Amino acid sequence: MRQLYIGGAWTASASGETIDVVNPATEETIDRVPAGSPDDVEAAVRAARAAFPSWSATAAGERGKLLAAAAELLTARAPEIARTIATDMGAPLGFSLKVQTLMPAGVLSHYAQLAESYPREERVGTSLVVKESVGVVAAITPWNYPLHQIICKTGPALAAGCTVVLKPSEVAPLAAYALAEIFHEVGLPAGVFNLVSGRGPVVGEAMATHPEVDLVSFTGSTAAGRRVASLAAETVKRVALELGGKSANVILPDADLPTAVKAGVANCFINSGQTCSAWSRMLVHRDQYDDAVRLAVEAARKYTVGDPFDEASRLGPLVSATQRDRVVHYINRGQEEGARLVLGGTESPHERGYYVEPTIFAAVTPGMTIEQEEIFGPVLSIIPYLSEDEAVQIADDTRYGLAGAVWAGTEERAVAVARRLRTGQVAINGGSFNPQAPFGGYKQSGVGRELGEYGLDEFLEVKSLQL
Ligand code: NAD
């Protein structure tokens, strides 16, 4: 029976209740985690508060050493953790290893270095400006990159000298348990990191309202983020939000169309489309539209959907029955609203497991539900435009602004269009994801930035000393 990790010890939940963890490929229950209670949150926040004075006063180099040891252990345990993520979340094993596990290990290692190297003071005229640890951090994370999202918060928080109470997603919580074991093994002092698994409205809300929590760092849906921010406002906490997206892949007429379409399909379907920054809308000039649709269908046909442990699978199942139903609902909606289904659909390719075929809609027009709302599944909408201005206008015309891409004949032209977009990250002619560059959203995609030095700043308060 799994237990919560509070104050440096494995502890039974006060609730005595559990949550089933289900393998989305087999639909079988594979584990159970405690359904934490507000009393558990109380104990964890108290432990984090008690640990804060000495952890924040610990030499940055010492903190960095502990984080480096944790990153090493995470790397050593990566094959096993990748299997865990493939099992509770459904990502294909190779992807689970490389992206879901080794990438966050690299991010943690980078924060181990930044703990010491990041300057914590500067002179501004006659003042000395110092950056201090924010305090107790409540971290609430989703299931789609279950370890990465945790590291994006825990790495910089611990490097900054904050203490942490983590509530991982109840849907794919097992990687968080492995991380707690690692922090314990490397000797992180008691109370510096605490794990309370459980449901959002119970554990997450208790964390967001707790007066001894100084900052809530939330990643998840815009609806839940809005709720967390409003609860946190009661005690005027700092709030960092990493929310949903509906990102546009803008392909300009002078771009290399086959390359742009192929990369666009790959980006949309990565992690079975369960990626907040997925380029789920492909914008193509009217003159190239039919070619783009044909190329996209050709590329998407190569995406074998199946068992995450089968090497031939490029896409695994969706994470849960709920998520599968949500995606199927959107596919039906797209057809009802007149978009043209050119690949995939609502039929599952397997009898068991929460699978959805790679799906492509053509003739998608601005304002359709599938063009506006985050689907979070392998569903691509291809939208025609007539001018660069119209492409920018369509790209920006959603409530989100998390990521996107621009493809053009020259980097200069792509950069010029990217500068016009109201979004947090833009890939230029296929530029790859950089885990040291700031990541976060404009508009309702969020508040604040994660990763790299910008991500560390989220966990630092600023004090001016007038000399
Ligand atoms: P979700 O909002 O349902 O849950 C995220 C986390 O919030 C979970 O731990 C959940 O238990 C908790 N939660 C839910 N309701 C809560 C409440 N009332 N109070 C406090 N906590 C609550 O999201 P999900 O389904 O786990 O993840 C998918 C969503 O996450 C998508 O919208 C996706 O775009 C977003 N996401 C964003 C980023 C980013 O960096 N911007 C990254 C990954 C995922």
Short mmCIF file of C-alpha atoms and ligand atoms in Angstrom, two decimals:
data_model
loop_
_atom_site.label_atom_id
_atom_site.label_comp_id
_atom_site.label_asym_id
_atom_site.label_seq_id
_atom_site.Cartn_x
_atom_site.Cartn_y
_atom_site.Cartn_z
CA MET A 1 0.00 0.00 0.00
CA ARG A 2 1.48 3.36 -1.07
CA GLN A 3 1.73 6.20 1.43
CA LEU A 4 2.10 9.95 1.36
CA TYR A 5 5.54 11.45 1.85
CA ILE A 6 5.40 14.13 4.55
CA GLY A 7 8.17 15.57 6.71
CA GLY A 8 10.74 13.08 5.37
CA ALA A 9 8.65 9.98 6.20
CA TRP A 10 6.17 7.74 4.42
CA THR A 11 2.85 8.37 6.15
CA ALA A 12 -0.67 6.94 5.87
CA SER A 13 -3.32 9.36 4.62
CA ALA A 14 -5.75 10.64 7.23
CA SER A 15 -8.56 9.81 4.78
CA GLY A 16 -7.86 6.07 4.60
CA GLU A 17 -9.17 6.23 1.03
CA THR A 18 -7.43 5.35 -2.20
CA ILE A 19 -7.59 6.17 -5.90
CA ASP A 20 -7.21 3.43 -8.51
CA VAL A 21 -4.46 3.88 -11.08
CA VAL A 22 -5.51 2.39 -14.42
CA ASN A 23 -3.34 1.24 -17.33
CA PRO A 24 -5.00 2.94 -20.32
CA ALA A 25 -3.80 0.27 -22.75
CA THR A 26 -5.35 -2.65 -20.82
CA GLU A 27 -8.03 -0.83 -18.78
CA GLU A 28 -6.78 -2.75 -15.74
CA THR A 29 -6.16 -1.29 -12.30
CA ILE A 30 -2.43 -1.53 -11.74
CA ASP A 31 -1.96 0.33 -8.47
CA ARG A 32 -3.65 2.44 -5.83
CA VAL A 33 -2.50 5.72 -4.31
CA PRO A 34 -3.81 7.49 -1.22
CA ALA A 35 -6.63 9.97 -1.76
CA GLY A 36 -5.17 12.70 0.41
CA SER A 37 -7.33 14.89 2.66
CA PRO A 38 -7.18 18.50 3.89
CA ASP A 39 -5.62 17.14 7.12
CA ASP A 40 -2.81 15.64 5.05
CA VAL A 41 -2.30 19.00 3.34
CA GLU A 42 -2.18 20.65 6.77
CA ALA A 43 0.56 18.23 7.91
CA ALA A 44 2.53 18.64 4.69
CA VAL A 45 2.36 22.45 4.70
CA ARG A 46 3.41 22.48 8.36
CA ALA A 47 6.40 20.26 7.54
CA ALA A 48 7.33 22.46 4.58
CA ARG A 49 7.02 25.62 6.69
CA ALA A 50 9.21 24.11 9.45
CA ALA A 51 11.88 23.11 6.94
CA PHE A 52 11.93 26.47 5.14
CA PRO A 53 14.24 28.56 7.39
CA SER A 54 17.13 26.13 7.28
CA TRP A 55 16.67 25.05 3.63
CA SER A 56 16.52 28.64 2.39
CA ALA A 57 19.63 29.43 4.46
CA THR A 58 21.54 26.39 3.17
CA ALA A 59 24.41 27.38 0.89
CA ALA A 60 23.24 27.38 -2.73
CA GLY A 61 26.10 25.04 -3.63
CA GLU A 62 24.85 22.48 -1.11
CA ARG A 63 21.35 22.65 -2.50
CA GLY A 64 22.80 22.25 -5.96
CA LYS A 65 24.75 19.15 -4.91
CA LEU A 66 21.62 17.47 -3.57
CA LEU A 67 19.71 18.28 -6.76
CA ALA A 68 22.59 17.00 -8.89
CA ALA A 69 22.56 13.74 -6.93
CA ALA A 70 18.80 13.47 -7.47
CA ALA A 71 19.24 14.11 -11.21
CA GLU A 72 21.87 11.37 -11.36
CA LEU A 73 19.66 8.89 -9.59
CA LEU A 74 16.74 9.84 -11.80
CA THR A 75 18.91 9.14 -14.83
CA ALA A 76 20.06 5.82 -13.39
CA ARG A 77 16.45 4.81 -12.73
CA ALA A 78 15.19 6.16 -16.06
CA PRO A 79 14.47 2.80 -17.76
CA GLU A 80 12.28 1.71 -14.85
CA ILE A 81 10.53 5.10 -14.53
CA ALA A 82 9.92 5.14 -18.27
CA ARG A 83 8.16 1.77 -17.95
CA THR A 84 6.07 3.22 -15.12
CA ILE A 85 5.01 6.18 -17.26
CA ALA A 86 4.30 3.92 -20.25
CA THR A 87 2.08 1.88 -17.95
CA ASP A 88 0.10 4.51 -16.03
CA MET A 89 0.00 7.19 -18.72
CA GLY A 90 0.27 5.19 -21.94
CA ALA A 91 3.11 6.96 -23.78
CA PRO A 92 5.13 4.59 -26.02
CA LEU A 93 8.18 3.26 -24.19
CA GLY A 94 10.85 4.98 -26.33
CA PHE A 95 9.11 8.33 -25.93
CA SER A 96 8.60 7.66 -22.21
CA LEU A 97 12.31 7.15 -21.82
CA LYS A 98 13.65 9.97 -23.94
CA VAL A 99 11.10 12.72 -23.48
CA GLN A 100 9.07 11.81 -20.41
CA THR A 101 12.05 10.78 -18.22
CA LEU A 102 15.48 11.77 -19.51
CA MET A 103 14.40 15.27 -20.53
CA PRO A 104 13.20 16.11 -16.99
CA ALA A 105 16.37 14.52 -15.56
CA GLY A 106 18.30 17.00 -17.73
CA VAL A 107 16.14 19.88 -16.53
CA LEU A 108 16.79 18.92 -12.90
CA SER A 109 20.50 18.73 -13.59
CA HIS A 110 20.40 22.21 -15.12
CA TYR A 111 18.64 23.58 -12.02
CA ALA A 112 21.30 21.91 -9.87
CA GLN A 113 23.84 24.13 -11.68
CA LEU A 114 21.67 27.24 -11.60
CA ALA A 115 21.16 26.88 -7.83
CA GLU A 116 24.69 28.21 -7.42
CA SER A 117 25.41 30.10 -10.61
CA TYR A 118 22.29 32.22 -10.87
CA PRO A 119 23.09 35.70 -9.48
CA ARG A 120 20.97 36.51 -6.46
CA GLU A 121 21.91 40.17 -6.06
CA GLU A 122 22.65 43.25 -8.10
CA ARG A 123 23.34 46.94 -7.55
CA VAL A 124 20.73 49.37 -8.84
CA GLY A 125 22.09 52.88 -8.26
CA THR A 126 22.39 53.31 -4.51
CA SER A 127 20.44 50.12 -3.76
CA LEU A 128 21.40 46.51 -3.31
CA VAL A 129 18.67 44.33 -4.79
CA VAL A 130 18.57 40.80 -3.37
CA LYS A 131 16.53 37.84 -4.55
CA GLU A 132 15.22 35.61 -1.77
CA SER A 133 13.35 32.31 -1.69
CA VAL A 134 9.58 32.81 -1.92
CA GLY A 135 8.75 30.33 0.84
CA VAL A 136 6.41 27.33 0.83
CA VAL A 137 5.37 26.30 -2.68
CA ALA A 138 2.26 24.30 -3.54
CA ALA A 139 2.82 22.50 -6.86
CA ILE A 140 -0.17 21.03 -8.69
CA THR A 141 0.54 19.06 -11.88
CA PRO A 142 -1.26 17.24 -14.72
CA TRP A 143 -0.89 13.75 -16.19
CA ASN A 144 0.31 14.36 -19.74
CA TYR A 145 4.04 14.78 -18.97
CA PRO A 146 3.70 13.56 -15.40
CA LEU A 147 7.36 13.80 -14.39
CA HIS A 148 8.40 16.74 -16.56
CA GLN A 149 5.66 19.00 -15.19
CA ILE A 150 6.74 18.14 -11.64
CA ILE A 151 10.42 18.83 -12.35
CA CYS A 152 9.55 22.14 -14.04
CA LYS A 153 8.30 23.31 -10.64
CA THR A 154 10.22 21.27 -8.09
CA GLY A 155 13.64 21.78 -9.71
CA PRO A 156 13.62 25.59 -9.64
CA ALA A 157 11.69 25.79 -6.35
CA LEU A 158 14.26 23.67 -4.50
CA ALA A 159 17.17 25.40 -6.27
CA ALA A 160 15.74 28.75 -5.16
CA GLY A 161 15.58 27.58 -1.53
CA CYS A 162 11.82 27.06 -1.35
CA THR A 163 10.16 24.04 0.21
CA VAL A 164 7.51 22.14 -1.71
CA VAL A 165 4.22 20.34 -1.27
CA LEU A 166 3.40 18.47 -4.47
CA LYS A 167 0.04 17.18 -5.60
CA PRO A 168 0.56 15.19 -8.78
CA SER A 169 -2.29 14.26 -11.10
CA GLU A 170 -4.48 11.50 -9.69
CA VAL A 171 -4.64 10.03 -13.20
CA ALA A 172 -0.90 9.24 -13.62
CA PRO A 173 0.69 9.66 -10.18
CA LEU A 174 3.33 6.92 -10.12
CA ALA A 175 6.35 8.86 -11.43
CA ALA A 176 5.84 11.31 -8.54
CA TYR A 177 6.29 8.44 -6.11
CA ALA A 178 9.56 7.45 -7.76
CA LEU A 179 10.75 11.05 -7.46
CA ALA A 180 9.88 11.17 -3.74
CA GLU A 181 11.93 7.98 -3.25
CA ILE A 182 14.84 9.62 -5.06
CA PHE A 183 14.71 12.80 -2.97
CA HIS A 184 14.58 10.64 0.16
CA GLU A 185 17.52 8.53 -0.94
CA VAL A 186 19.79 11.47 -1.74
CA GLY A 187 19.09 12.90 1.72
CA LEU A 188 16.96 15.96 1.05
CA PRO A 189 16.24 17.28 4.57
CA ALA A 190 12.87 16.32 6.07
CA GLY A 191 10.01 18.59 5.02
CA VAL A 192 11.82 20.16 2.05
CA PHE A 193 9.79 18.04 -0.39
CA ASN A 194 6.39 16.57 0.45
CA LEU A 195 4.04 14.49 -1.67
CA VAL A 196 0.28 14.46 -1.12
CA SER A 197 -1.54 12.54 -3.82
CA GLY A 198 -5.26 13.00 -4.25
CA ARG A 199 -8.00 14.80 -6.11
CA GLY A 200 -7.90 18.40 -7.26
CA PRO A 201 -11.03 19.72 -5.57
CA VAL A 202 -9.91 18.20 -2.21
CA VAL A 203 -6.11 18.30 -1.99
CA GLY A 204 -5.48 20.95 -4.65
CA GLU A 205 -8.02 23.38 -3.23
CA ALA A 206 -6.75 22.86 0.34
CA MET A 207 -3.29 23.78 -0.92
CA ALA A 208 -4.49 26.82 -2.87
CA THR A 209 -6.35 28.22 0.15
CA HIS A 210 -3.79 27.40 2.84
CA PRO A 211 -2.52 30.64 4.46
CA GLU A 212 0.97 29.18 5.00
CA VAL A 213 1.48 28.53 1.29
CA ASP A 214 3.30 31.46 -0.34
CA LEU A 215 3.04 30.47 -3.99
CA VAL A 216 0.85 28.10 -5.95
CA SER A 217 2.39 26.82 -9.15
CA PHE A 218 -0.29 25.12 -11.21
CA THR A 219 -0.18 23.28 -14.53
CA GLY A 220 -3.40 21.96 -15.99
CA SER A 221 -6.62 23.04 -17.65
CA THR A 222 -7.65 26.65 -17.89
CA ALA A 223 -10.85 25.90 -15.93
CA ALA A 224 -9.01 24.40 -12.95
CA GLY A 225 -6.33 27.11 -13.14
CA ARG A 226 -8.97 29.81 -12.92
CA ARG A 227 -10.41 28.12 -9.81
CA VAL A 228 -6.96 27.83 -8.19
CA ALA A 229 -6.18 31.49 -8.90
CA SER A 230 -9.46 32.67 -7.42
CA LEU A 231 -8.96 30.60 -4.25
CA ALA A 232 -5.37 31.78 -3.91
CA ALA A 233 -6.50 35.40 -4.23
CA GLU A 234 -8.17 35.20 -0.79
CA THR A 235 -4.74 35.14 0.84
CA VAL A 236 -3.01 37.13 -1.93
CA LYS A 237 -0.62 34.34 -2.80
CA ARG A 238 1.62 34.42 -5.79
CA VAL A 239 0.18 32.24 -8.52
CA ALA A 240 1.93 30.77 -11.56
CA LEU A 241 -0.33 29.15 -14.15
CA GLU A 242 0.62 26.91 -17.07
CA LEU A 243 -2.66 26.24 -18.85
CA GLY A 244 -4.12 25.00 -22.10
CA GLY A 245 -3.37 25.85 -25.71
CA LYS A 246 -4.71 25.81 -29.25
CA SER A 247 -1.52 26.57 -31.07
CA ALA A 248 -1.25 27.50 -34.74
CA ASN A 249 1.28 26.16 -37.21
CA VAL A 250 1.46 28.95 -39.80
CA ILE A 251 2.86 27.73 -43.11
CA LEU A 252 3.62 30.66 -45.42
CA PRO A 253 3.49 30.19 -49.21
CA ASP A 254 7.28 30.31 -49.68
CA ALA A 255 7.95 27.62 -47.05
CA ASP A 256 9.06 24.08 -47.85
CA LEU A 257 5.53 22.66 -47.77
CA PRO A 258 6.24 18.90 -47.45
CA THR A 259 8.69 19.49 -44.58
CA ALA A 260 6.38 21.91 -42.79
CA VAL A 261 3.35 19.64 -43.11
CA LYS A 262 5.22 16.53 -41.99
CA ALA A 263 6.69 18.29 -38.95
CA GLY A 264 3.31 19.84 -38.20
CA VAL A 265 1.59 16.47 -38.17
CA ALA A 266 4.31 15.06 -35.90
CA ASN A 267 3.99 17.96 -33.48
CA CYS A 268 0.20 17.71 -33.35
CA PHE A 269 0.21 13.98 -32.67
CA ILE A 270 3.13 13.83 -30.22
CA ASN A 271 2.08 12.07 -27.00
CA SER A 272 -1.20 11.17 -28.77
CA GLY A 273 -2.00 14.87 -29.01
CA GLN A 274 -1.96 15.21 -25.23
CA THR A 275 0.50 18.09 -25.29
CA CYS A 276 -0.45 21.59 -24.17
CA SER A 277 1.79 23.18 -26.82
CA ALA A 278 0.62 20.89 -29.70
CA TRP A 279 0.20 22.65 -33.04
CA SER A 280 -3.37 21.49 -33.35
CA ARG A 281 -4.26 24.02 -36.07
CA MET A 282 -2.38 24.00 -39.36
CA LEU A 283 -2.80 27.22 -41.36
CA VAL A 284 -2.09 26.88 -45.08
CA HIS A 285 -2.47 29.31 -47.99
CA ARG A 286 -5.58 28.63 -50.07
CA ASP A 287 -3.45 27.90 -53.20
CA GLN A 288 -1.56 25.12 -51.41
CA TYR A 289 -4.45 23.83 -49.36
CA ASP A 290 -5.28 20.64 -51.26
CA ASP A 291 -1.61 19.66 -51.45
CA ALA A 292 -1.21 20.24 -47.72
CA VAL A 293 -4.23 18.10 -46.87
CA ARG A 294 -2.93 15.29 -49.07
CA LEU A 295 0.57 15.50 -47.54
CA ALA A 296 -0.85 15.57 -44.01
CA VAL A 297 -2.96 12.48 -44.60
CA GLU A 298 0.04 10.67 -46.13
CA ALA A 299 2.19 11.53 -43.12
CA ALA A 300 -0.50 10.67 -40.56
CA ARG A 301 -1.12 7.22 -42.08
CA LYS A 302 2.36 6.25 -40.87
CA TYR A 303 1.36 6.70 -37.22
CA THR A 304 0.75 3.21 -35.91
CA VAL A 305 -1.48 3.29 -32.86
CA GLY A 306 -1.02 0.52 -30.33
CA ASP A 307 0.46 -0.98 -27.17
CA PRO A 308 3.02 1.41 -25.60
CA PHE A 309 5.35 -1.56 -25.11
CA ASP A 310 5.28 -2.53 -28.80
CA GLU A 311 8.20 -0.91 -30.61
CA ALA A 312 6.06 -0.42 -33.72
CA SER A 313 3.65 1.90 -31.87
CA ARG A 314 4.16 5.59 -32.51
CA LEU A 315 1.03 6.54 -30.58
CA GLY A 316 -0.27 4.94 -27.42
CA PRO A 317 -3.78 5.14 -26.00
CA LEU A 318 -5.25 8.29 -24.51
CA VAL A 319 -4.75 8.45 -20.78
CA SER A 320 -8.26 7.55 -19.62
CA ALA A 321 -11.79 6.70 -20.69
CA THR A 322 -12.77 10.27 -19.81
CA GLN A 323 -10.12 11.69 -22.11
CA ARG A 324 -11.06 9.30 -24.93
CA ASP A 325 -14.74 10.29 -24.58
CA ARG A 326 -13.83 13.96 -24.64
CA VAL A 327 -11.83 13.57 -27.85
CA VAL A 328 -14.59 11.48 -29.49
CA HIS A 329 -17.07 14.20 -28.54
CA TYR A 330 -14.95 16.80 -30.36
CA ILE A 331 -14.61 14.60 -33.46
CA ASN A 332 -18.39 14.28 -33.61
CA ARG A 333 -18.74 18.01 -33.08
CA GLY A 334 -16.35 18.75 -35.95
CA GLN A 335 -18.48 16.67 -38.32
CA GLU A 336 -21.73 18.23 -37.08
CA GLU A 337 -20.35 21.71 -37.70
CA GLY A 338 -19.39 20.86 -41.28
CA ALA A 339 -15.65 20.19 -41.14
CA ARG A 340 -14.53 17.43 -43.54
CA LEU A 341 -13.10 14.34 -41.86
CA VAL A 342 -10.26 13.17 -44.11
CA LEU A 343 -8.60 10.65 -41.79
CA GLY A 344 -9.40 8.76 -38.61
CA GLY A 345 -12.61 9.28 -36.69
CA THR A 346 -14.36 7.93 -33.64
CA GLU A 347 -13.79 4.18 -34.22
CA SER A 348 -11.18 2.73 -31.87
CA PRO A 349 -8.52 0.67 -33.68
CA HIS A 350 -8.35 -1.81 -30.79
CA GLU A 351 -10.94 -3.65 -28.73
CA ARG A 352 -9.33 -2.83 -25.43
CA GLY A 353 -7.65 0.39 -24.35
CA TYR A 354 -8.58 4.04 -24.75
CA TYR A 355 -7.34 4.42 -28.32
CA VAL A 356 -8.22 7.09 -30.86
CA GLU A 357 -6.93 7.02 -34.46
CA PRO A 358 -4.88 9.95 -35.77
CA THR A 359 -7.63 12.20 -37.09
CA ILE A 360 -7.50 15.05 -39.59
CA PHE A 361 -10.18 17.58 -40.43
CA ALA A 362 -10.07 19.69 -43.58
CA ALA A 363 -12.37 22.60 -44.46
CA VAL A 364 -12.10 23.87 -40.90
CA THR A 365 -13.15 27.50 -40.62
CA PRO A 366 -12.42 30.05 -37.89
CA GLY A 367 -14.91 29.87 -35.05
CA MET A 368 -15.75 26.17 -35.33
CA THR A 369 -15.61 24.41 -31.96
CA ILE A 370 -12.72 22.17 -33.04
CA GLU A 371 -10.86 25.29 -34.18
CA GLN A 372 -11.35 27.13 -30.89
CA GLU A 373 -11.24 24.57 -28.07
CA GLU A 374 -8.37 22.47 -26.82
CA ILE A 375 -9.13 18.85 -27.77
CA PHE A 376 -6.06 17.22 -26.19
CA GLY A 377 -6.04 14.25 -28.52
CA PRO A 378 -4.61 13.31 -31.96
CA VAL A 379 -6.86 15.63 -33.94
CA LEU A 380 -5.49 18.09 -36.49
CA SER A 381 -7.54 20.89 -38.06
CA ILE A 382 -6.30 22.30 -41.38
CA ILE A 383 -7.46 25.84 -42.06
CA PRO A 384 -7.04 27.85 -45.27
CA TYR A 385 -6.04 31.53 -45.35
CA LEU A 386 -5.67 34.10 -48.13
CA SER A 387 -3.04 36.56 -46.86
CA GLU A 388 -0.35 36.81 -44.22
CA ASP A 389 -2.52 39.25 -42.27
CA GLU A 390 -5.38 36.79 -42.29
CA ALA A 391 -3.07 33.97 -41.15
CA VAL A 392 -1.90 36.05 -38.17
CA GLN A 393 -5.46 37.02 -37.36
CA ILE A 394 -6.69 33.39 -37.40
CA ALA A 395 -3.65 32.22 -35.41
CA ASP A 396 -4.39 34.75 -32.67
CA ASP A 397 -8.15 34.42 -32.65
CA THR A 398 -8.54 32.01 -29.74
CA ARG A 399 -8.49 32.60 -26.00
CA TYR A 400 -5.16 30.76 -25.85
CA GLY A 401 -1.60 31.80 -26.64
CA LEU A 402 0.82 29.09 -25.56
CA ALA A 403 2.92 28.05 -28.55
CA GLY A 404 2.97 27.83 -32.33
CA ALA A 405 5.17 27.66 -35.39
CA VAL A 406 5.96 29.73 -38.46
CA TRP A 407 7.47 28.31 -41.66
CA ALA A 408 8.74 30.60 -44.42
CA GLY A 409 11.32 30.76 -47.19
CA THR A 410 13.73 32.65 -44.93
CA GLU A 411 14.31 32.77 -41.20
CA GLU A 412 13.91 36.57 -41.28
CA ARG A 413 10.44 36.35 -42.74
CA ALA A 414 9.37 33.61 -40.30
CA VAL A 415 10.73 35.61 -37.34
CA ALA A 416 8.92 38.75 -38.53
CA VAL A 417 5.60 36.88 -38.58
CA ALA A 418 6.36 35.13 -35.27
CA ARG A 419 6.86 38.53 -33.63
CA ARG A 420 3.29 39.42 -34.57
CA LEU A 421 1.78 36.40 -32.80
CA ARG A 422 0.37 36.72 -29.27
CA THR A 423 1.85 33.48 -27.97
CA GLY A 424 4.61 32.34 -25.63
CA GLN A 425 6.79 30.12 -27.85
CA VAL A 426 7.17 29.94 -31.61
CA ALA A 427 9.23 27.39 -33.54
CA ILE A 428 10.88 29.02 -36.55
CA ASN A 429 11.17 26.72 -39.58
CA GLY A 430 11.10 23.69 -37.30
CA GLY A 431 13.39 25.00 -34.54
CA SER A 432 13.38 22.35 -31.81
CA PHE A 433 12.10 22.58 -28.25
CA ASN A 434 14.68 24.08 -25.91
CA PRO A 435 14.18 23.09 -22.26
CA GLN A 436 16.28 26.03 -21.07
CA ALA A 437 14.17 28.65 -22.85
CA PRO A 438 11.17 30.18 -21.04
CA PHE A 439 7.88 28.36 -21.56
CA GLY A 440 4.45 29.75 -20.77
CA GLY A 441 1.40 31.43 -22.08
CA TYR A 442 -0.13 34.68 -23.24
CA LYS A 443 -3.83 35.29 -22.65
CA GLN A 444 -5.68 32.37 -21.02
CA SER A 445 -2.77 30.00 -21.54
CA GLY A 446 -1.30 31.16 -18.28
CA VAL A 447 0.61 33.53 -16.08
CA GLY A 448 4.37 33.33 -15.63
CA ARG A 449 7.12 31.28 -17.24
CA GLU A 450 8.71 27.93 -16.50
CA LEU A 451 12.13 26.51 -17.40
CA GLY A 452 15.59 28.06 -17.38
CA GLU A 453 16.38 31.23 -15.49
CA TYR A 454 12.91 32.68 -16.05
CA GLY A 455 11.51 29.58 -14.35
CA LEU A 456 13.81 30.13 -11.38
CA ASP A 457 12.69 33.74 -11.03
CA GLU A 458 9.13 32.53 -10.34
CA PHE A 459 10.38 31.19 -7.00
CA LEU A 460 12.32 34.28 -5.92
CA GLU A 461 11.10 37.37 -4.06
CA VAL A 462 12.89 40.65 -4.67
CA LYS A 463 14.05 42.93 -1.87
CA SER A 464 15.65 46.36 -2.24
CA LEU A 465 18.17 47.49 0.35
CA GLN A 466 18.72 51.25 0.13
CA LEU A 467 22.36 51.89 0.99
P1 NAD B 1 -6.68 19.32 -14.92
O1 NAD B 1 -6.86 20.78 -14.84
O2 NAD B 1 -7.87 18.45 -14.87
O3 NAD B 1 -5.78 18.82 -13.71
C1 NAD B 1 -4.47 19.33 -13.47
C2 NAD B 1 -4.18 19.21 -11.99
O4 NAD B 1 -5.06 20.09 -11.28
C3 NAD B 1 -4.43 17.81 -11.43
O5 NAD B 1 -3.46 17.54 -10.44
C4 NAD B 1 -5.80 17.96 -10.80
O6 NAD B 1 -6.05 17.05 -9.76
C5 NAD B 1 -5.75 19.38 -10.29
N1 NAD B 1 -7.06 20.03 -10.11
C6 NAD B 1 -8.21 19.79 -10.80
N2 NAD B 1 -9.20 20.58 -10.29
C7 NAD B 1 -8.65 21.32 -9.29
C8 NAD B 1 -9.17 22.29 -8.39
N3 NAD B 1 -10.44 22.65 -8.39
N4 NAD B 1 -8.31 22.83 -7.51
C9 NAD B 1 -7.01 22.46 -7.46
N5 NAD B 1 -6.48 21.54 -8.27
C10 NAD B 1 -7.28 20.97 -9.18
O7 NAD B 1 -5.80 19.04 -16.20
P2 NAD B 1 -5.31 17.63 -16.76
O8 NAD B 1 -6.48 16.99 -17.44
O9 NAD B 1 -4.58 16.86 -15.71
O10 NAD B 1 -4.21 18.10 -17.82
C11 NAD B 1 -4.53 18.53 -19.07
C12 NAD B 1 -4.53 20.04 -19.14
O11 NAD B 1 -3.27 20.56 -18.70
C13 NAD B 1 -4.67 20.56 -20.54
O12 NAD B 1 -5.57 21.64 -20.57
C14 NAD B 1 -3.28 21.03 -20.91
O13 NAD B 1 -3.22 22.01 -21.90
C15 NAD B 1 -2.78 21.51 -19.62
N6 NAD B 1 -1.31 21.53 -19.60
C16 NAD B 1 -0.65 22.73 -19.69
C17 NAD B 1 0.73 22.76 -19.70
C18 NAD B 1 1.49 24.04 -19.80
O14 NAD B 1 2.67 24.03 -19.51
N7 NAD B 1 0.88 25.15 -20.19
C19 NAD B 1 1.43 21.56 -19.63
C20 NAD B 1 0.75 20.38 -19.56
C21 NAD B 1 -0.64 20.37 -19.53
#
